[in-house]
mmCIF file of C-alpha atoms in Angstrom:
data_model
loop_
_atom_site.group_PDB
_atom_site.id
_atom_site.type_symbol
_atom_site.label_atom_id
_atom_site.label_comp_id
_atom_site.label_asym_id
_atom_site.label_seq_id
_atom_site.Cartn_x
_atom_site.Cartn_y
_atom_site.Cartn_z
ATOM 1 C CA UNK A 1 0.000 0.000 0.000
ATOM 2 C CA UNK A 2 2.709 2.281 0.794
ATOM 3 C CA UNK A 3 4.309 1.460 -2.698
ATOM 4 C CA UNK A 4 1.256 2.559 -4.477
ATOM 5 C CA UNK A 5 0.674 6.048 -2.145
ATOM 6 C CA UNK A 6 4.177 6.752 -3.323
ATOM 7 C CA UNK A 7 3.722 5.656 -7.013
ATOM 8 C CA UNK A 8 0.690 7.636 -6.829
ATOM 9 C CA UNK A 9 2.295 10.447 -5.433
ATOM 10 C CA UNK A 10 4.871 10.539 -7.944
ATOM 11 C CA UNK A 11 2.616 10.398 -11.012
ATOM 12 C CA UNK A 12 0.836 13.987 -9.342
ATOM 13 C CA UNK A 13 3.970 15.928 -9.126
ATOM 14 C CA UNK A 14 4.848 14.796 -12.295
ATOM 15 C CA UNK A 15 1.672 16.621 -13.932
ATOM 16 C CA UNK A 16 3.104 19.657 -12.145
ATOM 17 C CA UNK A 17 6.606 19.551 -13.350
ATOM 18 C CA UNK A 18 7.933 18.008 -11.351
ATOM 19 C CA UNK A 19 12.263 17.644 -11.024
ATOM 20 C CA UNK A 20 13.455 14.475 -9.367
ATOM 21 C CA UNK A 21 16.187 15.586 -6.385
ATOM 22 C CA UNK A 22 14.566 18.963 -6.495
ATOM 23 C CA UNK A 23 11.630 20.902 -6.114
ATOM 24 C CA UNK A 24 8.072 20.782 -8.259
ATOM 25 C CA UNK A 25 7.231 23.874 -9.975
ATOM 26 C CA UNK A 26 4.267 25.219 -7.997
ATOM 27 C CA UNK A 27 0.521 25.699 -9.707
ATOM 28 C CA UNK A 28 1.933 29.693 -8.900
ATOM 29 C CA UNK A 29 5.033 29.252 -10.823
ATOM 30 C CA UNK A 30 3.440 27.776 -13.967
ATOM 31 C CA UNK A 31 0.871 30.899 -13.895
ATOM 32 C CA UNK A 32 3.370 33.363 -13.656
ATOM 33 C CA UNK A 33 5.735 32.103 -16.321
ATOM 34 C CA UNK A 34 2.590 32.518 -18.614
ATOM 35 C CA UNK A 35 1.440 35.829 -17.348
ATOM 36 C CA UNK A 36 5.533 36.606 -18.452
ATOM 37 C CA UNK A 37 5.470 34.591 -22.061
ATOM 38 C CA UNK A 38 1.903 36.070 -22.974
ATOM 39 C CA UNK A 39 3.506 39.539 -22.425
ATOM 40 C CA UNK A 40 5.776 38.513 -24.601
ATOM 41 C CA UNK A 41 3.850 37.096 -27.460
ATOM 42 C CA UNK A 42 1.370 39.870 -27.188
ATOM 43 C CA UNK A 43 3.933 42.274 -28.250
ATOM 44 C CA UNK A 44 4.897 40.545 -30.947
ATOM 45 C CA UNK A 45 1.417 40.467 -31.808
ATOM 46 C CA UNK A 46 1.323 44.108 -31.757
ATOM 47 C CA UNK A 47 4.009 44.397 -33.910
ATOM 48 C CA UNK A 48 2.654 41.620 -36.278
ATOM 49 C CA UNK A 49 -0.380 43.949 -36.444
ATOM 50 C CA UNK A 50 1.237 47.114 -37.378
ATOM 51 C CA UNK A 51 3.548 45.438 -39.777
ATOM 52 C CA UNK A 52 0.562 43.671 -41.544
ATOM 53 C CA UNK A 53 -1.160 47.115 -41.587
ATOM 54 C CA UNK A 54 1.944 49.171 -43.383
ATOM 55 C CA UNK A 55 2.010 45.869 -46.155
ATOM 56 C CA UNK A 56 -1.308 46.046 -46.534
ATOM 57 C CA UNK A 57 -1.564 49.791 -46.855
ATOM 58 C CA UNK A 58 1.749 49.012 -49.644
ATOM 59 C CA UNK A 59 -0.261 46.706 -51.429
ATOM 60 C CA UNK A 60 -3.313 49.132 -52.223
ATOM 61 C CA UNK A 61 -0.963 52.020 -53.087
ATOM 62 C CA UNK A 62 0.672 49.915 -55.697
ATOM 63 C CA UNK A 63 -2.463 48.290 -56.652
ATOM 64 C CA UNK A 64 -3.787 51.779 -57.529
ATOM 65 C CA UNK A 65 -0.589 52.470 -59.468
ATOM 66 C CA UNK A 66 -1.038 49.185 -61.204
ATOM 67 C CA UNK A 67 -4.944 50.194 -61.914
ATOM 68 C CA UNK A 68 -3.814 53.679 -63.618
ATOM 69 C CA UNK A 69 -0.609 51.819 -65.028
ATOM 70 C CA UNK A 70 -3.289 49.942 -67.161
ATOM 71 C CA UNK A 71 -5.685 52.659 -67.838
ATOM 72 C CA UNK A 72 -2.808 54.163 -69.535
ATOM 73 C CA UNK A 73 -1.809 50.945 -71.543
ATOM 74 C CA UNK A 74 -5.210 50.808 -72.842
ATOM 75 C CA UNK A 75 -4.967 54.676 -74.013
ATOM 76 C CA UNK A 76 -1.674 53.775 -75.564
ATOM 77 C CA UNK A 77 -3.020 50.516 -77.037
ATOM 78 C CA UNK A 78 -6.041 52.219 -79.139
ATOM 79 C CA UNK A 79 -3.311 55.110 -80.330
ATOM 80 C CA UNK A 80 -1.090 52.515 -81.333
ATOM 81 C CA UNK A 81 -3.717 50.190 -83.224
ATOM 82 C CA UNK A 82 -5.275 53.382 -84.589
ATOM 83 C CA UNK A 83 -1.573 54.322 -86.361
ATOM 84 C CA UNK A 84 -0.823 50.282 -87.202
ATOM 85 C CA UNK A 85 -4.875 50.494 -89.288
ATOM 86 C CA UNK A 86 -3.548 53.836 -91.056
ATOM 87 C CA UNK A 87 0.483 52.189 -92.151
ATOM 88 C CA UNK A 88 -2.186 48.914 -93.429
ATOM 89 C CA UNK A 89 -4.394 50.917 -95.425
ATOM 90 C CA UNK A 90 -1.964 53.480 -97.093
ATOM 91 C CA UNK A 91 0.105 50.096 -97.585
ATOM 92 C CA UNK A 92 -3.148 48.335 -99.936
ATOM 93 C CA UNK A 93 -2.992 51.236 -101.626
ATOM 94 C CA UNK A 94 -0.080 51.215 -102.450
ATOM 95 C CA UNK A 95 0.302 47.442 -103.121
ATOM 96 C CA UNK A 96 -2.822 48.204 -105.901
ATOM 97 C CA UNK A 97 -0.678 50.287 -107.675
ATOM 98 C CA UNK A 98 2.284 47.095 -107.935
ATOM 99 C CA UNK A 99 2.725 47.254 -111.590
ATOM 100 C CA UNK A 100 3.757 50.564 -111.469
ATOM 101 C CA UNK A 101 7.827 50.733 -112.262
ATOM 102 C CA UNK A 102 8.059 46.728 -111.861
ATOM 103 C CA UNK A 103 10.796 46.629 -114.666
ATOM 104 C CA UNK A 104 12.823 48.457 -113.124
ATOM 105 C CA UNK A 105 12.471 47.467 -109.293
ATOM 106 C CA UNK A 106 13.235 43.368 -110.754
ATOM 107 C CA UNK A 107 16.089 44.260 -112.745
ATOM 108 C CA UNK A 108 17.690 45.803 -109.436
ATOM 109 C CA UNK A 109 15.790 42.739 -106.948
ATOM 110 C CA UNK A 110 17.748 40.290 -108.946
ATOM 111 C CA UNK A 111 21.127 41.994 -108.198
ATOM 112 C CA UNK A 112 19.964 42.843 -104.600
ATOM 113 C CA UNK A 113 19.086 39.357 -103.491
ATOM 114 C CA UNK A 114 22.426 37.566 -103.654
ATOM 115 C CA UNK A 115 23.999 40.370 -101.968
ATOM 116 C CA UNK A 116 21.188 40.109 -99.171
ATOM 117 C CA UNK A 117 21.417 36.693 -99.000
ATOM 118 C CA UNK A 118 25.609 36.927 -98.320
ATOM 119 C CA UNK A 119 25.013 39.250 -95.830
ATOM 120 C CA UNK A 120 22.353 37.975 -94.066
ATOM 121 C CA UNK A 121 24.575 34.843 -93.411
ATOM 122 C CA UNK A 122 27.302 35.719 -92.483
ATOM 123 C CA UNK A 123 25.126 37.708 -89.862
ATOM 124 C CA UNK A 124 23.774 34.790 -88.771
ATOM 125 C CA UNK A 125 26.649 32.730 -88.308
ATOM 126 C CA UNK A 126 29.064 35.732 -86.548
ATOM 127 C CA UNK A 127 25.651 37.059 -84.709
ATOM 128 C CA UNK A 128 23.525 34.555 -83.477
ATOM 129 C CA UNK A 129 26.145 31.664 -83.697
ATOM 130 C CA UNK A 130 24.011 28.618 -85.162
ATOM 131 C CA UNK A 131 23.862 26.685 -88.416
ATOM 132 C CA UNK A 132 23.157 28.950 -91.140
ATOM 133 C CA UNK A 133 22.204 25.590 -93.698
ATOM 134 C CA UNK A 134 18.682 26.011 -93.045
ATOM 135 C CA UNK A 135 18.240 29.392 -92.354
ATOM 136 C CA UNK A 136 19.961 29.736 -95.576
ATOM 137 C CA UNK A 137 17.792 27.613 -97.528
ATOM 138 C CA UNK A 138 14.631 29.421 -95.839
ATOM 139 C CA UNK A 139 15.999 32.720 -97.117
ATOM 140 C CA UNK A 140 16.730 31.748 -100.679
ATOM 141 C CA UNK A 141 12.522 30.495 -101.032
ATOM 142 C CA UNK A 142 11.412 33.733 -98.878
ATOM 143 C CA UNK A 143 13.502 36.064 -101.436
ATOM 144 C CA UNK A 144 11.977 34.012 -104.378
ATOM 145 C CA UNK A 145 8.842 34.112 -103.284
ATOM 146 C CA UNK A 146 8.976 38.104 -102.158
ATOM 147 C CA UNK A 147 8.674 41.123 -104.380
ATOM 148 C CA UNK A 148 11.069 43.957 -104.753
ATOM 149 C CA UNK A 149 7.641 46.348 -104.130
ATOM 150 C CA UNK A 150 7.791 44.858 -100.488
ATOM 151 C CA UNK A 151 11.438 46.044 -99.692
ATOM 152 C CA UNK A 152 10.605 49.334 -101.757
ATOM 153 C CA UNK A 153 7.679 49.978 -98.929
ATOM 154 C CA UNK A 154 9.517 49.200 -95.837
ATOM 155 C CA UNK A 155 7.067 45.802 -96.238
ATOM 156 C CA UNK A 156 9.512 44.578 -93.409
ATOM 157 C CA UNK A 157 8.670 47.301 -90.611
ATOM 158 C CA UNK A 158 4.869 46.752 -91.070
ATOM 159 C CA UNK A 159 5.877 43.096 -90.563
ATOM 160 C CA UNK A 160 7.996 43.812 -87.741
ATOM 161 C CA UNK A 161 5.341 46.251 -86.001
ATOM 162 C CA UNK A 162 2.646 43.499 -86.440
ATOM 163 C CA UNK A 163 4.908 41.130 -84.562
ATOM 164 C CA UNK A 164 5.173 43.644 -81.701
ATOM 165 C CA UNK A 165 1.588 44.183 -81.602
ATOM 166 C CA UNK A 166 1.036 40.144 -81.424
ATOM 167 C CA UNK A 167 3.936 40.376 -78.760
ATOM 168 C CA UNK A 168 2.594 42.502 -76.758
ATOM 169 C CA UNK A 169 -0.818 41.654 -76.394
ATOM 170 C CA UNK A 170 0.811 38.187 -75.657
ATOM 171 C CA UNK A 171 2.669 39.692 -72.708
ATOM 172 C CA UNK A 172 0.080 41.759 -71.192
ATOM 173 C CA UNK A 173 -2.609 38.941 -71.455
ATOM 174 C CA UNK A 174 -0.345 36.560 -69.685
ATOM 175 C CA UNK A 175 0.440 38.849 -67.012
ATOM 176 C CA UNK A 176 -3.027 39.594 -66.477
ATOM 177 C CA UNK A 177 -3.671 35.770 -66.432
ATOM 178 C CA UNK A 178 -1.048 34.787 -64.119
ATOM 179 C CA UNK A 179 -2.253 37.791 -61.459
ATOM 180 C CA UNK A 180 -5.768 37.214 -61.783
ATOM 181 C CA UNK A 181 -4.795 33.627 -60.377
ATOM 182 C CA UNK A 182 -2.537 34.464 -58.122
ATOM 183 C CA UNK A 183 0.273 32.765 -59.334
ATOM 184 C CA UNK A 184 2.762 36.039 -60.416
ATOM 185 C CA UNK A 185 4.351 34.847 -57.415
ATOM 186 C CA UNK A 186 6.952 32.538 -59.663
ATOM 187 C CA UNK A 187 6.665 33.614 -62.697
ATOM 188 C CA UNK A 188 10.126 35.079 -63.819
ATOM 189 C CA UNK A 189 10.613 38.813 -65.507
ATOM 190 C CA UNK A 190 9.903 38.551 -68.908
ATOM 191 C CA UNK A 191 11.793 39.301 -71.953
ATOM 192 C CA UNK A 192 11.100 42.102 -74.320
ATOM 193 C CA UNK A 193 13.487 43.518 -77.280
ATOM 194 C CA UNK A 194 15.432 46.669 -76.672
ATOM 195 C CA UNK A 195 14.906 48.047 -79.946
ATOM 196 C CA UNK A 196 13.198 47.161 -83.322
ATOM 197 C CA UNK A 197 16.782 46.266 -84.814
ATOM 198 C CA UNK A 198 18.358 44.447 -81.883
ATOM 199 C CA UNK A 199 20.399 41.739 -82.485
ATOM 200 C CA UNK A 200 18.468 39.243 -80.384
ATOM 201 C CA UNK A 201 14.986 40.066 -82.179
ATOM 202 C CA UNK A 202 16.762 40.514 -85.879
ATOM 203 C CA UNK A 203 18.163 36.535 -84.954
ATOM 204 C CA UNK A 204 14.507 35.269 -84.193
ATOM 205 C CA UNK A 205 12.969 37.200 -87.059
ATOM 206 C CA UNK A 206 15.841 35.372 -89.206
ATOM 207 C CA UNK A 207 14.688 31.889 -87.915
ATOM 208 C CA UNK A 208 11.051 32.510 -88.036
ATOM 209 C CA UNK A 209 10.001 33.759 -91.201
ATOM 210 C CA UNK A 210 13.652 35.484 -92.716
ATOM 211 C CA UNK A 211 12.053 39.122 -93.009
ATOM 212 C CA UNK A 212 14.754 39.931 -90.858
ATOM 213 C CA UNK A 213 17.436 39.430 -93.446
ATOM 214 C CA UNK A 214 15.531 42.592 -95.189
ATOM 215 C CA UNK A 215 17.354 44.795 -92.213
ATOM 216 C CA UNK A 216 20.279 44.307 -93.499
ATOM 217 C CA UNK A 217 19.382 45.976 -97.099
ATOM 218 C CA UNK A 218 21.198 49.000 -96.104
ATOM 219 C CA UNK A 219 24.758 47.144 -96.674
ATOM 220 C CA UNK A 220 23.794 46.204 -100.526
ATOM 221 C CA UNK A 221 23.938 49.184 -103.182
ATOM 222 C CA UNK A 222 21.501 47.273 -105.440
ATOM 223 C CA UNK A 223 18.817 46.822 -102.726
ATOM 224 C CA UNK A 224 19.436 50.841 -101.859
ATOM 225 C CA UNK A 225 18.673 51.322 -105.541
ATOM 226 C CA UNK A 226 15.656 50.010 -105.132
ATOM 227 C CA UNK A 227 14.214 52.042 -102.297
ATOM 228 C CA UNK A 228 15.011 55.056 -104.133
ATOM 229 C CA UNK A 229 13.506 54.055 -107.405
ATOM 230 C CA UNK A 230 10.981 56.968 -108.054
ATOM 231 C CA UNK A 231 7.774 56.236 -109.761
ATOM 232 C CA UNK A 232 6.146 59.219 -109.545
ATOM 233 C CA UNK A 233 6.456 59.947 -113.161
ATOM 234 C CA UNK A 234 4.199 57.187 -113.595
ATOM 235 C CA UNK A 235 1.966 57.723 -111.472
ATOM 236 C CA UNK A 236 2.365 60.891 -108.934
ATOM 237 C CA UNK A 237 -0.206 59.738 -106.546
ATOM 238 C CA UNK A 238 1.984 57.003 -105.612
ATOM 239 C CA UNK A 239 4.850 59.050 -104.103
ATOM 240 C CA UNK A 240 2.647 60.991 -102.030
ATOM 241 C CA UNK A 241 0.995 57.429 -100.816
ATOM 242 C CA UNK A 242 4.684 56.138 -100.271
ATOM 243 C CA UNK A 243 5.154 59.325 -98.255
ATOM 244 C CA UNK A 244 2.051 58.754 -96.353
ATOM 245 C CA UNK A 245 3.280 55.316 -95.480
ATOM 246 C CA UNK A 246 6.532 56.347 -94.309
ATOM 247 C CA UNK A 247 4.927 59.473 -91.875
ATOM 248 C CA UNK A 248 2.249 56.499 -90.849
ATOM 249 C CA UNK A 249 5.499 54.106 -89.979
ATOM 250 C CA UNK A 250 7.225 56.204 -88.057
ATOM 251 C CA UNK A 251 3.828 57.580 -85.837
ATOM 252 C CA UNK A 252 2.742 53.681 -85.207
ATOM 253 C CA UNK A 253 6.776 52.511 -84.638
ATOM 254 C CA UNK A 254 6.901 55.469 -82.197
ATOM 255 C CA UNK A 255 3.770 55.036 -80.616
ATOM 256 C CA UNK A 256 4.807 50.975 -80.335
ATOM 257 C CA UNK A 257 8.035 51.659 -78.809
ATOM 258 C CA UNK A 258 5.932 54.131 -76.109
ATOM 259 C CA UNK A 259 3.449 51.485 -75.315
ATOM 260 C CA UNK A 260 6.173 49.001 -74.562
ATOM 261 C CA UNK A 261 7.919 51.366 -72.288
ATOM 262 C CA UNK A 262 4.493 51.417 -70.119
ATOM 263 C CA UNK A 263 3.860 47.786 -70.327
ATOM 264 C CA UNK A 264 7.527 47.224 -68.483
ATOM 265 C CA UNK A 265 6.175 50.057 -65.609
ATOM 266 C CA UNK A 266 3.077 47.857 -65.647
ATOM 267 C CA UNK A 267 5.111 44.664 -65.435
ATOM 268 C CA UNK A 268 7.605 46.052 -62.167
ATOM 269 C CA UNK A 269 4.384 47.649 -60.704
ATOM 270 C CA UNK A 270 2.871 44.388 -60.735
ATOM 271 C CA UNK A 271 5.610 42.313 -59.186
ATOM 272 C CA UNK A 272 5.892 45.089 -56.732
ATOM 273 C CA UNK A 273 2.291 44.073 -55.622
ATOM 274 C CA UNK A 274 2.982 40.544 -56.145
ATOM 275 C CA UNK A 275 6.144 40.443 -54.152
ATOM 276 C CA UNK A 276 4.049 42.120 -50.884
ATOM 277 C CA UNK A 277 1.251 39.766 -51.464
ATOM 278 C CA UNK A 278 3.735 36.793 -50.840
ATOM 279 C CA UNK A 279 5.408 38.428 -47.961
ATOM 280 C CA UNK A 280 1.929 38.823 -46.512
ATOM 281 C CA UNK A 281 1.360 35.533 -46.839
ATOM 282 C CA UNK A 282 4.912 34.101 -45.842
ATOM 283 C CA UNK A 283 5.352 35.924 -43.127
ATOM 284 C CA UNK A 284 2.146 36.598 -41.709
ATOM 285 C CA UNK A 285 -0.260 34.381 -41.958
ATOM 286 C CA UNK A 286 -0.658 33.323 -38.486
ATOM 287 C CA UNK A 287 -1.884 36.528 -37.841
ATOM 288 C CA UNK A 288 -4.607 35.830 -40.452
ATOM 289 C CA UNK A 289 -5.634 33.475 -37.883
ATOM 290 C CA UNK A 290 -5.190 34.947 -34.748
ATOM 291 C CA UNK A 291 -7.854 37.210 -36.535
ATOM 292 C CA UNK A 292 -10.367 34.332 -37.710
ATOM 293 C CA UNK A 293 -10.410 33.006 -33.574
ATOM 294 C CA UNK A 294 -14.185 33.563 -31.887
ATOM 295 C CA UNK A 295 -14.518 35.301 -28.556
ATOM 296 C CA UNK A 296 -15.384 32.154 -27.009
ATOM 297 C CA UNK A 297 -11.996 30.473 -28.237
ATOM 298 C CA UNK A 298 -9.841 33.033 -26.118
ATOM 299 C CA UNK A 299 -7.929 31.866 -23.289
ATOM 300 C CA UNK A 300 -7.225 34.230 -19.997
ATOM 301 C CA UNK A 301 -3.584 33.576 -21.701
ATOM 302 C CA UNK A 302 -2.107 34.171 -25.419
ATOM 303 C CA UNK A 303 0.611 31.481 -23.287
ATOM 304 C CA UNK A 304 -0.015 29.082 -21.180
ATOM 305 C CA UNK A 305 2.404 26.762 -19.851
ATOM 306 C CA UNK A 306 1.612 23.050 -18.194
ATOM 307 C CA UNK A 307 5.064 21.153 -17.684
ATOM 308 C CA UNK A 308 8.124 21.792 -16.780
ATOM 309 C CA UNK A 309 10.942 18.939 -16.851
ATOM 310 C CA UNK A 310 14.658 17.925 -17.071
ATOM 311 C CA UNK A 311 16.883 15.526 -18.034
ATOM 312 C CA UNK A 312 16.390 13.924 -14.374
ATOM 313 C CA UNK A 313 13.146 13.577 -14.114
ATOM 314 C CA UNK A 314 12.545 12.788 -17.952
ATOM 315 C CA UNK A 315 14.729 10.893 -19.539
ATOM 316 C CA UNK A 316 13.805 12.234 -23.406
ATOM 317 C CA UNK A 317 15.104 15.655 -22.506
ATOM 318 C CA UNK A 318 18.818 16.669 -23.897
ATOM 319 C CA UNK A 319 21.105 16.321 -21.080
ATOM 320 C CA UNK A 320 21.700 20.002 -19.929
ATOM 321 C CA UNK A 321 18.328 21.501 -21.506
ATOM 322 C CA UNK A 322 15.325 21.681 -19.733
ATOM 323 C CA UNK A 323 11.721 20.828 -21.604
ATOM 324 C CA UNK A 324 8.679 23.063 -21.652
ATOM 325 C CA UNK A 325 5.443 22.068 -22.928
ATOM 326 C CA UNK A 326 2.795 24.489 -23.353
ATOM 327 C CA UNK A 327 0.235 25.881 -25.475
ATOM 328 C CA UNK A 328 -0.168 29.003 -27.797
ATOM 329 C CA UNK A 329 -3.533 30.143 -28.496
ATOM 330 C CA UNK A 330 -5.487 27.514 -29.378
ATOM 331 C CA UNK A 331 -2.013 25.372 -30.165
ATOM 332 C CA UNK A 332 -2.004 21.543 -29.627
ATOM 333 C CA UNK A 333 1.180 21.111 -27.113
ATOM 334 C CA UNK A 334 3.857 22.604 -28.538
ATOM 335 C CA UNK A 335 7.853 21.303 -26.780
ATOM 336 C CA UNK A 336 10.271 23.549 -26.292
ATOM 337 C CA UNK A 337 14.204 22.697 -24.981
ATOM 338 C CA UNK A 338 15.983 25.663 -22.808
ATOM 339 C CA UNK A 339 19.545 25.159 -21.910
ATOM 340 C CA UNK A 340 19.651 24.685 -18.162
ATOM 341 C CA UNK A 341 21.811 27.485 -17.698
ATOM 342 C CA UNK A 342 19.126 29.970 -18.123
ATOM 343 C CA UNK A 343 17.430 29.536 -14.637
ATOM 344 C CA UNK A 344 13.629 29.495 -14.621
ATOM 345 C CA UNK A 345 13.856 32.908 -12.566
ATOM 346 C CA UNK A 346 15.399 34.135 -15.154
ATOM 347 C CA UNK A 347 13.267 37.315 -16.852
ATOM 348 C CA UNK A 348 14.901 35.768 -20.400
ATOM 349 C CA UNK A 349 13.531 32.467 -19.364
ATOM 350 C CA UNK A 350 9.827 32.808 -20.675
ATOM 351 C CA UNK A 351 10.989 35.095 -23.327
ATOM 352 C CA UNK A 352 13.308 32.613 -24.505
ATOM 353 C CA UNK A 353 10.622 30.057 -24.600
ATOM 354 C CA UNK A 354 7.561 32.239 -25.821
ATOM 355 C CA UNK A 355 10.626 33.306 -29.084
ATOM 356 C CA UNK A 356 10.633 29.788 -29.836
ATOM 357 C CA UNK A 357 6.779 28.784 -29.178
ATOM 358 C CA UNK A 358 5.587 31.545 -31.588
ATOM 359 C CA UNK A 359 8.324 30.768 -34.580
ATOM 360 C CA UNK A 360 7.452 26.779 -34.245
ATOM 361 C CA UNK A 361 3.370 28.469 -33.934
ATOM 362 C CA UNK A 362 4.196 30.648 -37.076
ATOM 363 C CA UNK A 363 5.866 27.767 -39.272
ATOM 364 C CA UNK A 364 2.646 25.484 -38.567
ATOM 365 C CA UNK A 365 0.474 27.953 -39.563
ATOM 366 C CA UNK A 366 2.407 28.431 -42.900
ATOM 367 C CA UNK A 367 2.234 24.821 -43.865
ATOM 368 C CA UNK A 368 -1.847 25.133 -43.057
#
């Protein structure tokens, strides 16, 4: 019987914490190490609230950048489409006169395309460093198949500007896409050409569809011949269509190269707001729900702390630490480990211990 009172006795002090060879933490003790660790953890609540409040307060600032950001792409757009419908229209009308000087303007194409073709390819091969055997071969059919009329119109910037327009849609689209979903999180800057005659575009343009071997028409006397070939004799509304085009090409290449400047702003002022929304959520979601806890889910304690052990009196604690199990809002148990050292009367005891409840409180929370 006496074995039992003892055994008995021993499993009670144990609930209290208590430490073989020395005394139990007291009922008294446990309350006032969490009246000390819920101070603690209420501060950093506090703080947690304020810094949630200046993120959020981020967020909608460059959200409302964003939203002007994109009222101004769409201005920019409609200018932009509006020049690219006047280059295509003053560019049928030209294309319906054709016939016009078309002796001429072959007689020099002939001379111009093995020139272009030279050029081009050696380009290619210095430039964008990659077999030029079937980029060659593409060429040779696209120069075949094109008209001297097309180089003599600049037929190569419309193509180029219409690629832009495609691009650029593209880009915004996706971005759009990608935020709307929430996932701009990982997706990686995109790319977007410098200028019309970069090196980088002129070497895709030269893979896709060759027009970008007509760049190079500059650096071939015969091909210069050709944009110079006046047929105005002939037919004088044509130069004054030709200069149309040209005014046209310039207004929608200008107005393309201004739209693209304002879809980068759009692009950083939306990974601005994307980058926030993640720290939000990395850092602070726990906070979320502190928020989302009822009235009648709130504890006399933001801490509250039920065992204290060591080594002695539990033989799964480190040697030289001492365990404390307690519970953090509406936590299951959560362990921590302080290094003896730090004496329980130590003021940096419970604000060791409430440090490491909240960041093992925080990390649960972010795997939720």
């Amino acid at each position: 019987m006496k074995t039992l009172m003892l055994l008995v006795g021993l499993l009670m002090t144990w609930e209290h914490g208590q430490v073989l060879g020395a005394p139990a933490v007291s009922e008294q003790e446990l309350q006032e190490m969490s009246t000390e660790g819920s101070k603690y953890v209420n501060k950093e609540i506090k703080n947690a609230f304020k810094e949630v409040k200046h993120i959020k307060s981020l967020i909608d600032h460059t959200n409302d950048e964003r939203k002007s950001l994109l009222l101004n792409l769409e201005e920019a757009k409609k200018k932009k489409e509006d020049a690219l419908t006047d280059t295509r229209d003053t560019e049928m009308k030209l294309k319906a006169s054709q016939e016009v000087c078309n002796d001429t303007m072959m007689a020099l194409w002939e001379e111009c395309k093995p020139c272009l073709k030279q050029t081009c390819m050696k380009f290619y091969a210095r430039v964008c460093r990659s077999s030029s055997g079937l980029v060659g071969h593409q060429l040779e059919e696209f120069l075949n198949q094109s008209s001297p009329f097309y180089l003599w119109m600049n037929g190569d910037r419309i193509d180029s500007l219409l690629e832009n327009d495609r691009q650029q849609t593209h880009v915004l689209d996706s971005m759009e896409d990608r935020f709307q979903k929430g996932s701009l999180f990982e997706f990686p800057m995109m790319e977007f050409p410098e200028e019309n005659n970069d090196n980088r575009t002129i070497c895709k343009e030269i893979r896709h569809n060759s027009t970008g071997c007509l760049k190079m028409k500059d650096q071939c006397a015969k091909c210069q011949e050709i944009l110079s070939v006046d047929c105005s004799g002939s037919n004088p509304t044509q130069n004054l269509l030709r200069e149309e085009l040209n005014s046209s090409l310039e207004l929608a290449e200008k107005l393309s190269r201004q739209y693209e400047e304002l879809l980068r702003s759009y692009q950083q002022k939306m990974l601005n707001t994307s980058a926030l929304i993640k720290q939000l959520n990395e850092q602070f979601s726990w906070v979320s729900q502190l928020a989302n806890l009822t009235q009648s889910e709130d504890q006399d304690y933001a801490l509250h702390v039920t065992t204290v052990a060591s080594h002695s009196s539990d033989p799964s604690v480190p040697s030289g630490f001492r365990k404390v199990i307690l519970t953090l809002f509406n936590s299951d148990p959560i362990t921590v480990n302080i290094p003896e050292e730090v004496s329980v009367h130590n003021p940096k005891f419970m604000e060791t211990v409430a440090k490491k409840a909240l960041l093992e409180y925080r990390q649960n929370a972010q795997e939720k």
